[in-house]
Short mmCIF file of C-alpha atoms in Angstrom, two decimals:
data_model
loop_
_atom_site.label_atom_id
_atom_site.label_comp_id
_atom_site.label_asym_id
_atom_site.label_seq_id
_atom_site.Cartn_x
_atom_site.Cartn_y
_atom_site.Cartn_z
CA UNK A 1 85.73 73.74 80.83
CA UNK A 2 88.05 71.12 82.33
CA UNK A 3 90.07 68.77 80.17
CA UNK A 4 88.12 65.64 79.41
CA UNK A 5 88.57 62.62 81.68
CA UNK A 6 90.21 59.43 80.47
CA UNK A 7 87.26 57.03 80.31
CA UNK A 8 89.28 53.88 80.95
CA UNK A 9 90.92 55.33 84.04
CA UNK A 10 87.61 56.67 85.31
CA UNK A 11 85.94 53.25 85.31
CA UNK A 12 88.86 50.90 85.97
CA UNK A 13 89.61 52.54 89.32
CA UNK A 14 88.36 49.90 91.77
CA UNK A 15 87.60 51.99 94.87
CA UNK A 16 85.40 54.80 93.64
CA UNK A 17 86.83 57.30 91.15
CA UNK A 18 90.08 59.18 91.67
CA UNK A 19 89.61 62.56 93.33
CA UNK A 20 91.16 64.48 90.38
CA UNK A 21 88.68 62.79 88.01
CA UNK A 22 85.75 63.51 90.31
CA UNK A 23 86.87 67.13 90.58
CA UNK A 24 87.09 67.39 86.79
CA UNK A 25 83.64 65.83 86.37
CA UNK A 26 82.18 68.30 88.85
CA UNK A 27 83.89 71.24 87.13
CA UNK A 28 82.42 70.21 83.79
CA UNK A 29 79.01 69.87 85.40
CA UNK A 30 79.17 73.33 86.98
CA UNK A 31 80.30 74.94 83.74
CA UNK A 32 77.36 73.43 81.85
CA UNK A 33 74.73 73.48 84.60
CA UNK A 34 75.78 76.10 87.17
CA UNK A 35 72.32 76.45 88.70
CA UNK A 36 71.34 72.77 88.68
CA UNK A 37 71.71 70.45 91.68
CA UNK A 38 74.32 67.71 91.97
CA UNK A 39 73.24 64.36 93.40
CA UNK A 40 76.19 63.04 95.42
CA UNK A 41 76.45 59.28 96.06
CA UNK A 42 78.29 58.24 99.24
CA UNK A 43 78.95 54.88 100.88
CA UNK A 44 79.99 51.52 99.45
CA UNK A 45 79.52 49.27 96.40
CA UNK A 46 75.75 49.26 96.78
CA UNK A 47 76.15 52.64 95.01
CA UNK A 48 79.68 52.27 93.56
CA UNK A 49 78.82 49.21 91.47
CA UNK A 50 80.84 50.13 88.35
CA UNK A 51 83.30 47.24 88.84
CA UNK A 52 80.45 44.74 88.65
CA UNK A 53 78.81 45.91 85.42
CA UNK A 54 80.26 45.37 81.93
CA UNK A 55 81.92 48.04 79.85
CA UNK A 56 80.06 49.66 76.95
CA UNK A 57 83.30 50.32 75.05
CA UNK A 58 84.08 48.59 71.76
CA UNK A 59 83.93 44.85 72.34
CA UNK A 60 81.76 45.26 75.42
CA UNK A 61 78.00 45.16 75.94
CA UNK A 62 76.04 47.95 74.19
CA UNK A 63 74.07 50.25 76.46
CA UNK A 64 70.29 49.76 76.36
CA UNK A 65 69.73 53.55 76.20
CA UNK A 66 71.46 56.60 74.71
CA UNK A 67 74.49 58.01 76.48
CA UNK A 68 73.51 60.93 78.77
CA UNK A 69 74.91 64.23 77.54
CA UNK A 70 76.96 64.86 80.68
CA UNK A 71 79.19 61.88 79.83
CA UNK A 72 79.76 63.21 76.31
CA UNK A 73 80.93 66.46 77.85
CA UNK A 74 83.06 64.98 80.65
CA UNK A 75 84.65 61.82 79.19
CA UNK A 76 87.16 61.61 76.35
CA UNK A 77 85.26 58.63 74.96
CA UNK A 78 81.49 58.52 75.57
CA UNK A 79 81.35 54.92 76.76
CA UNK A 80 80.18 55.02 80.40
CA UNK A 81 79.45 51.90 82.39
CA UNK A 82 75.77 51.40 83.32
CA UNK A 83 76.26 51.85 87.07
CA UNK A 84 73.85 53.49 89.51
CA UNK A 85 75.14 56.99 88.67
CA UNK A 86 74.65 56.32 84.94
CA UNK A 87 70.99 55.40 85.40
CA UNK A 88 70.38 58.44 87.57
CA UNK A 89 71.94 60.68 84.92
CA UNK A 90 69.82 59.00 82.28
CA UNK A 91 66.64 59.71 84.22
CA UNK A 92 67.67 63.20 85.35
CA UNK A 93 68.50 64.55 81.90
CA UNK A 94 69.75 68.12 82.25
CA UNK A 95 67.78 68.86 85.43
CA UNK A 96 70.57 67.63 87.72
CA UNK A 97 73.74 65.53 87.65
CA UNK A 98 74.62 62.40 89.63
CA UNK A 99 78.23 62.19 90.82
CA UNK A 100 79.53 58.99 92.40
CA UNK A 101 81.76 59.36 95.45
CA UNK A 102 80.85 56.04 97.03
CA UNK A 103 83.78 53.65 97.52
CA UNK A 104 83.75 49.93 96.74
CA UNK A 105 84.61 47.62 99.67
CA UNK A 106 84.49 50.43 102.24
CA UNK A 107 83.00 50.28 105.73
CA UNK A 108 81.55 52.47 108.42
CA UNK A 109 84.25 51.35 110.82
CA UNK A 110 87.11 52.72 108.72
CA UNK A 111 85.37 56.11 108.78
CA UNK A 112 85.11 56.22 112.58
CA UNK A 113 88.27 58.25 113.16
CA UNK A 114 88.45 60.13 109.89
CA UNK A 115 86.45 60.44 106.69
CA UNK A 116 87.73 58.95 103.45
CA UNK A 117 89.04 61.38 100.85
CA UNK A 118 85.87 60.83 98.81
CA UNK A 119 83.77 61.76 101.84
CA UNK A 120 85.85 64.88 102.41
CA UNK A 121 85.25 65.92 98.82
CA UNK A 122 81.52 65.83 99.47
CA UNK A 123 81.92 67.68 102.77
CA UNK A 124 83.95 70.44 101.12
CA UNK A 125 81.86 70.85 97.96
CA UNK A 126 78.21 70.03 98.61
CA UNK A 127 75.88 73.04 98.25
CA UNK A 128 72.48 74.05 99.57
CA UNK A 129 70.74 73.02 96.33
CA UNK A 130 72.39 69.59 96.17
CA UNK A 131 71.11 66.19 97.33
CA UNK A 132 73.09 63.47 99.12
CA UNK A 133 72.36 59.73 98.81
CA UNK A 134 74.05 57.44 101.36
CA UNK A 135 74.17 53.63 101.46
CA UNK A 136 76.71 52.10 103.82
CA UNK A 137 77.16 49.49 106.54
CA UNK A 138 76.64 46.14 104.84
CA UNK A 139 80.40 45.54 104.50
CA UNK A 140 80.73 45.93 108.26
CA UNK A 141 78.70 42.72 108.46
CA UNK A 142 79.65 40.71 105.37
CA UNK A 143 83.24 41.74 104.64
CA UNK A 144 85.04 43.05 107.74
CA UNK A 145 82.91 42.39 110.82
CA UNK A 146 84.18 43.04 114.33
CA UNK A 147 84.09 40.24 116.91
CA UNK A 148 81.02 41.84 118.46
CA UNK A 149 79.25 41.96 115.09
CA UNK A 150 80.05 38.29 114.44
CA UNK A 151 78.68 37.33 117.85
CA UNK A 152 75.46 39.28 117.38
CA UNK A 153 75.00 38.00 113.82
CA UNK A 154 75.33 34.40 115.03
CA UNK A 155 72.73 35.16 117.66
CA UNK A 156 70.41 36.71 115.09
CA UNK A 157 70.81 33.98 112.49
CA UNK A 158 70.66 30.84 114.60
CA UNK A 159 69.35 31.55 118.10
CA UNK A 160 66.66 34.20 117.67
CA UNK A 161 62.98 33.31 117.20
CA UNK A 162 61.60 34.77 114.00
CA UNK A 163 58.65 36.20 115.91
CA UNK A 164 60.92 38.32 118.10
CA UNK A 165 62.55 39.78 114.99
CA UNK A 166 59.14 40.63 113.61
CA UNK A 167 58.19 42.35 116.85
CA UNK A 168 61.54 44.13 117.08
CA UNK A 169 62.17 42.76 120.57
CA UNK A 170 65.13 40.50 119.75
CA UNK A 171 68.10 41.28 122.00
CA UNK A 172 70.61 41.04 119.14
CA UNK A 173 68.88 43.80 117.14
CA UNK A 174 70.26 46.46 119.47
CA UNK A 175 73.78 46.04 118.10
CA UNK A 176 72.64 46.56 114.51
CA UNK A 177 70.32 49.42 115.39
CA UNK A 178 73.32 51.23 116.88
CA UNK A 179 75.28 50.51 113.71
CA UNK A 180 72.64 51.61 111.21
CA UNK A 181 71.23 54.46 113.29
CA UNK A 182 73.89 55.97 115.52
CA UNK A 183 76.99 55.20 113.43
CA UNK A 184 75.37 56.09 110.11
CA UNK A 185 73.96 59.25 111.67
CA UNK A 186 77.44 60.24 112.87
CA UNK A 187 78.94 59.55 109.44
CA UNK A 188 76.30 61.55 107.58
CA UNK A 189 76.54 64.43 110.05
CA UNK A 190 80.24 64.77 109.26
CA UNK A 191 79.53 64.73 105.52
CA UNK A 192 77.34 67.82 105.87
CA UNK A 193 79.04 69.59 108.77
CA UNK A 194 80.25 72.46 106.56
CA UNK A 195 77.28 72.87 104.23
CA UNK A 196 73.71 71.60 104.55
CA UNK A 197 72.25 70.14 101.32
CA UNK A 198 68.66 70.29 100.14
CA UNK A 199 68.04 66.76 101.43
CA UNK A 200 69.71 63.49 102.37
CA UNK A 201 68.41 60.12 101.22
CA UNK A 202 69.63 57.45 103.67
CA UNK A 203 69.31 53.86 102.47
CA UNK A 204 68.83 50.51 104.13
CA UNK A 205 70.48 47.76 102.10
CA UNK A 206 68.58 45.51 99.69
CA UNK A 207 68.18 41.76 100.28
CA UNK A 208 71.01 39.58 98.93
CA UNK A 209 70.10 37.23 96.10
CA UNK A 210 68.59 34.05 97.50
CA UNK A 211 70.52 30.83 96.89
CA UNK A 212 67.45 29.15 95.41
CA UNK A 213 67.03 31.90 92.80
CA UNK A 214 70.40 31.51 91.11
CA UNK A 215 73.70 29.67 90.81
CA UNK A 216 75.72 32.89 91.00
CA UNK A 217 79.02 32.57 92.83
CA UNK A 218 80.04 35.35 95.19
CA UNK A 219 82.81 36.63 97.41
CA UNK A 220 80.02 36.74 100.02
CA UNK A 221 79.05 33.06 99.77
CA UNK A 222 80.75 32.19 103.07
CA UNK A 223 79.26 35.02 105.14
CA UNK A 224 75.81 34.42 103.61
CA UNK A 225 76.05 30.74 104.56
CA UNK A 226 77.34 31.74 108.00
CA UNK A 227 74.26 33.96 108.43
CA UNK A 228 71.94 31.11 107.47
CA UNK A 229 70.76 32.96 104.39
CA UNK A 230 71.06 29.96 102.08
CA UNK A 231 68.70 27.88 104.24
CA UNK A 232 66.19 30.40 105.55
CA UNK A 233 66.56 33.82 103.88
CA UNK A 234 63.44 35.10 105.61
CA UNK A 235 65.32 35.44 108.91
CA UNK A 236 67.83 37.99 107.59
CA UNK A 237 65.24 39.68 105.41
CA UNK A 238 63.00 40.23 108.42
CA UNK A 239 65.97 41.63 110.34
CA UNK A 240 66.76 44.04 107.49
CA UNK A 241 63.16 45.26 107.42
CA UNK A 242 63.18 45.75 111.18
CA UNK A 243 66.52 47.58 111.12
CA UNK A 244 65.04 49.91 108.52
CA UNK A 245 62.16 50.70 110.87
CA UNK A 246 64.19 50.97 114.08
CA UNK A 247 67.36 52.55 112.67
CA UNK A 248 67.22 54.10 109.19
CA UNK A 249 63.81 55.72 109.63
CA UNK A 250 64.92 57.26 112.93
CA UNK A 251 67.99 59.07 111.58
CA UNK A 252 67.88 62.82 112.07
CA UNK A 253 70.40 65.43 110.94
CA UNK A 254 69.82 68.91 112.38
CA UNK A 255 68.95 71.44 109.70
CA UNK A 256 68.49 68.90 106.90
CA UNK A 257 65.49 67.02 105.51
CA UNK A 258 66.27 63.28 105.80
CA UNK A 259 64.42 60.76 103.63
CA UNK A 260 64.73 57.04 104.49
CA UNK A 261 64.93 54.67 101.53
CA UNK A 262 64.35 50.89 101.70
CA UNK A 263 66.36 49.44 98.82
CA UNK A 264 64.83 46.03 99.48
CA UNK A 265 61.69 47.43 97.89
CA UNK A 266 63.61 47.49 94.58
CA UNK A 267 65.86 44.44 94.96
CA UNK A 268 64.00 41.75 96.90
CA UNK A 269 66.39 38.82 96.51
CA UNK A 270 64.36 36.77 94.06
CA UNK A 271 65.35 38.17 90.63
CA UNK A 272 68.75 36.99 89.39
CA UNK A 273 69.00 39.71 86.76
CA UNK A 274 69.14 42.39 89.48
CA UNK A 275 72.41 41.08 90.95
CA UNK A 276 76.02 40.22 90.28
CA UNK A 277 77.84 37.97 92.77
CA UNK A 278 74.61 37.82 94.81
CA UNK A 279 75.25 41.07 96.71
CA UNK A 280 76.16 43.68 94.06
CA UNK A 281 73.63 45.54 91.90
CA UNK A 282 73.78 44.59 88.24
CA UNK A 283 73.01 47.13 85.53
CA UNK A 284 69.35 46.19 85.85
CA UNK A 285 69.52 46.35 89.63
CA UNK A 286 71.10 49.78 89.45
CA UNK A 287 68.37 50.92 87.08
CA UNK A 288 65.70 49.83 89.55
CA UNK A 289 67.46 51.60 92.40
CA UNK A 290 67.74 54.79 90.32
CA UNK A 291 64.02 54.68 89.60
CA UNK A 292 63.34 54.35 93.33
CA UNK A 293 65.60 57.33 94.08
CA UNK A 294 63.86 59.38 91.41
CA UNK A 295 60.57 59.13 93.29
CA UNK A 296 62.14 61.32 95.97
CA UNK A 297 64.47 63.39 93.78
CA UNK A 298 61.68 64.51 91.47
CA UNK A 299 59.66 65.95 94.32
CA UNK A 300 62.73 67.72 95.73
CA UNK A 301 63.67 69.27 92.40
CA UNK A 302 60.08 70.30 91.76
CA UNK A 303 59.87 72.00 95.15
CA UNK A 304 63.21 73.72 94.58
CA UNK A 305 62.24 75.09 91.15
CA UNK A 306 58.72 76.02 92.14
CA UNK A 307 57.10 73.39 89.95
CA UNK A 308 57.94 74.84 86.53
CA UNK A 309 56.25 73.46 83.43
CA UNK A 310 59.49 71.88 82.21
CA UNK A 311 60.10 70.21 85.56
CA UNK A 312 56.56 68.92 85.81
CA UNK A 313 56.80 67.54 82.28
CA UNK A 314 60.04 65.78 83.19
CA UNK A 315 58.41 64.33 86.28
CA UNK A 316 55.57 62.95 84.19
CA UNK A 317 57.97 61.36 81.73
CA UNK A 318 59.98 59.37 84.29
CA UNK A 319 57.36 56.64 84.54
CA UNK A 320 57.07 56.44 80.75
CA UNK A 321 60.87 56.37 80.50
CA UNK A 322 60.99 53.49 82.92
CA UNK A 323 58.60 51.50 80.75
CA UNK A 324 60.54 52.33 77.60
CA UNK A 325 63.92 51.38 78.99
CA UNK A 326 62.53 48.31 80.74
CA UNK A 327 62.09 46.65 77.35
CA UNK A 328 65.57 47.62 76.22
CA UNK A 329 67.05 46.52 79.53
CA UNK A 330 65.31 43.16 79.38
CA UNK A 331 66.68 42.58 75.86
CA UNK A 332 70.21 43.29 77.02
CA UNK A 333 69.83 41.69 80.44
CA UNK A 334 71.03 38.26 79.36
CA UNK A 335 74.08 39.76 77.70
CA UNK A 336 74.81 41.92 80.71
CA UNK A 337 74.58 38.99 83.09
CA UNK A 338 76.74 36.77 80.90
CA UNK A 339 79.34 39.49 80.81
CA UNK A 340 79.25 40.36 84.49
CA UNK A 341 77.93 37.43 86.52
CA UNK A 342 79.81 34.41 87.71
CA UNK A 343 82.86 36.39 88.77
CA UNK A 344 83.81 35.52 92.31
CA UNK A 345 86.38 37.17 94.54
CA UNK A 346 88.89 34.57 93.34
CA UNK A 347 88.84 36.02 89.79
CA UNK A 348 88.54 39.67 90.75
CA UNK A 349 92.28 40.37 90.74
CA UNK A 350 92.67 38.77 87.32
CA UNK A 351 89.87 40.88 85.89
CA UNK A 352 91.34 44.03 87.38
CA UNK A 353 94.77 43.22 85.93
CA UNK A 354 93.28 42.69 82.47
CA UNK A 355 91.35 45.92 82.81
CA UNK A 356 94.46 47.85 83.81
CA UNK A 357 96.41 46.47 80.86
CA UNK A 358 93.59 47.36 78.54
CA UNK A 359 93.37 50.87 79.97
CA UNK A 360 97.05 51.45 79.23
CA UNK A 361 96.60 50.28 75.67
CA UNK A 362 93.57 52.31 74.78
CA UNK A 363 94.51 55.39 72.78
CA UNK A 364 91.86 55.57 70.07
CA UNK A 365 88.87 57.85 70.42
CA UNK A 366 85.31 57.39 69.29
CA UNK A 367 82.34 59.62 68.95
CA UNK A 368 78.85 58.23 69.61
CA UNK A 369 75.67 59.54 68.10
CA UNK A 370 72.32 60.30 69.67
CA UNK A 371 71.04 62.25 72.59
CA UNK A 372 69.61 61.37 75.93
CA UNK A 373 66.07 60.19 76.31
CA UNK A 374 65.31 62.97 78.75
CA UNK A 375 65.68 66.17 76.76
#
């Protein structure tokens, strides 16, 4: 088994996890669960939300559930952050393992000429029994848009009748359909060009948090205002729904089962506890997304294992797990939001500097008790 990963380094890395750490995590997983699938996460911070959720280390916010066993095996201190991958591992138990290779603040555009190292890791290591989850493209609009994207977004936000968005006939939609269909399709095809996985779950982004639902500050406040979202959120929300229908649901990858996933069904823009900085999933938001993913993953794992009694029992317990952890999550939600919300882009560098200093100073180890809720 690989040497255990330094927990502080694993979570304080801003853009995804380092490739050596990901490789070590995968090696530990394969040594413990050689015949079980790995759920690879690819894309941007809609899946790589670890920066935006609080630490569970000493002095941080306690986790609302027991630490999944895979973290006890892989990390030198069993204090994972409650990101999307954490919640998937909580729900999966020992049936499969979620491994995050999504990259915070990344775009489709920067992958046009060449894949990121994290993408190449997936391409080189994904197996026939594995599952790939992809969520990408929103940063091409909100963070680093091209001139053409800015022009079409202005058209969509301010000059397009709502009825034409609903009908899917708006001229400006074509630009975004090409982005979320053709460009995403090209990106995903390159991820699986060497090995075809069991299935690919391709996501359309959730709605941003509405201005009237919260006072959260965000690095995305300016682009959200620019897109008219603060005044009439329904315009962008309708466009997102239509892009899901015209783009995401039309993606096809030869030789692979593709499952479209509408994340706006989990995060609808009206619940403050689901978000940090208006556009990033909080711990609670990540939990809801993981539950949505599990609806598809359960059926895929069941089909792959032939519907064994253990698998069927695990499938039946996911809904009861969700109810059990909902109460715990709600109790800790206020603490989580106090710890994580209200941090704008202007304070991000300061937080990262403090985190780095803390990482260098952490030498003590701790052992946590308990087992996962999904044995």
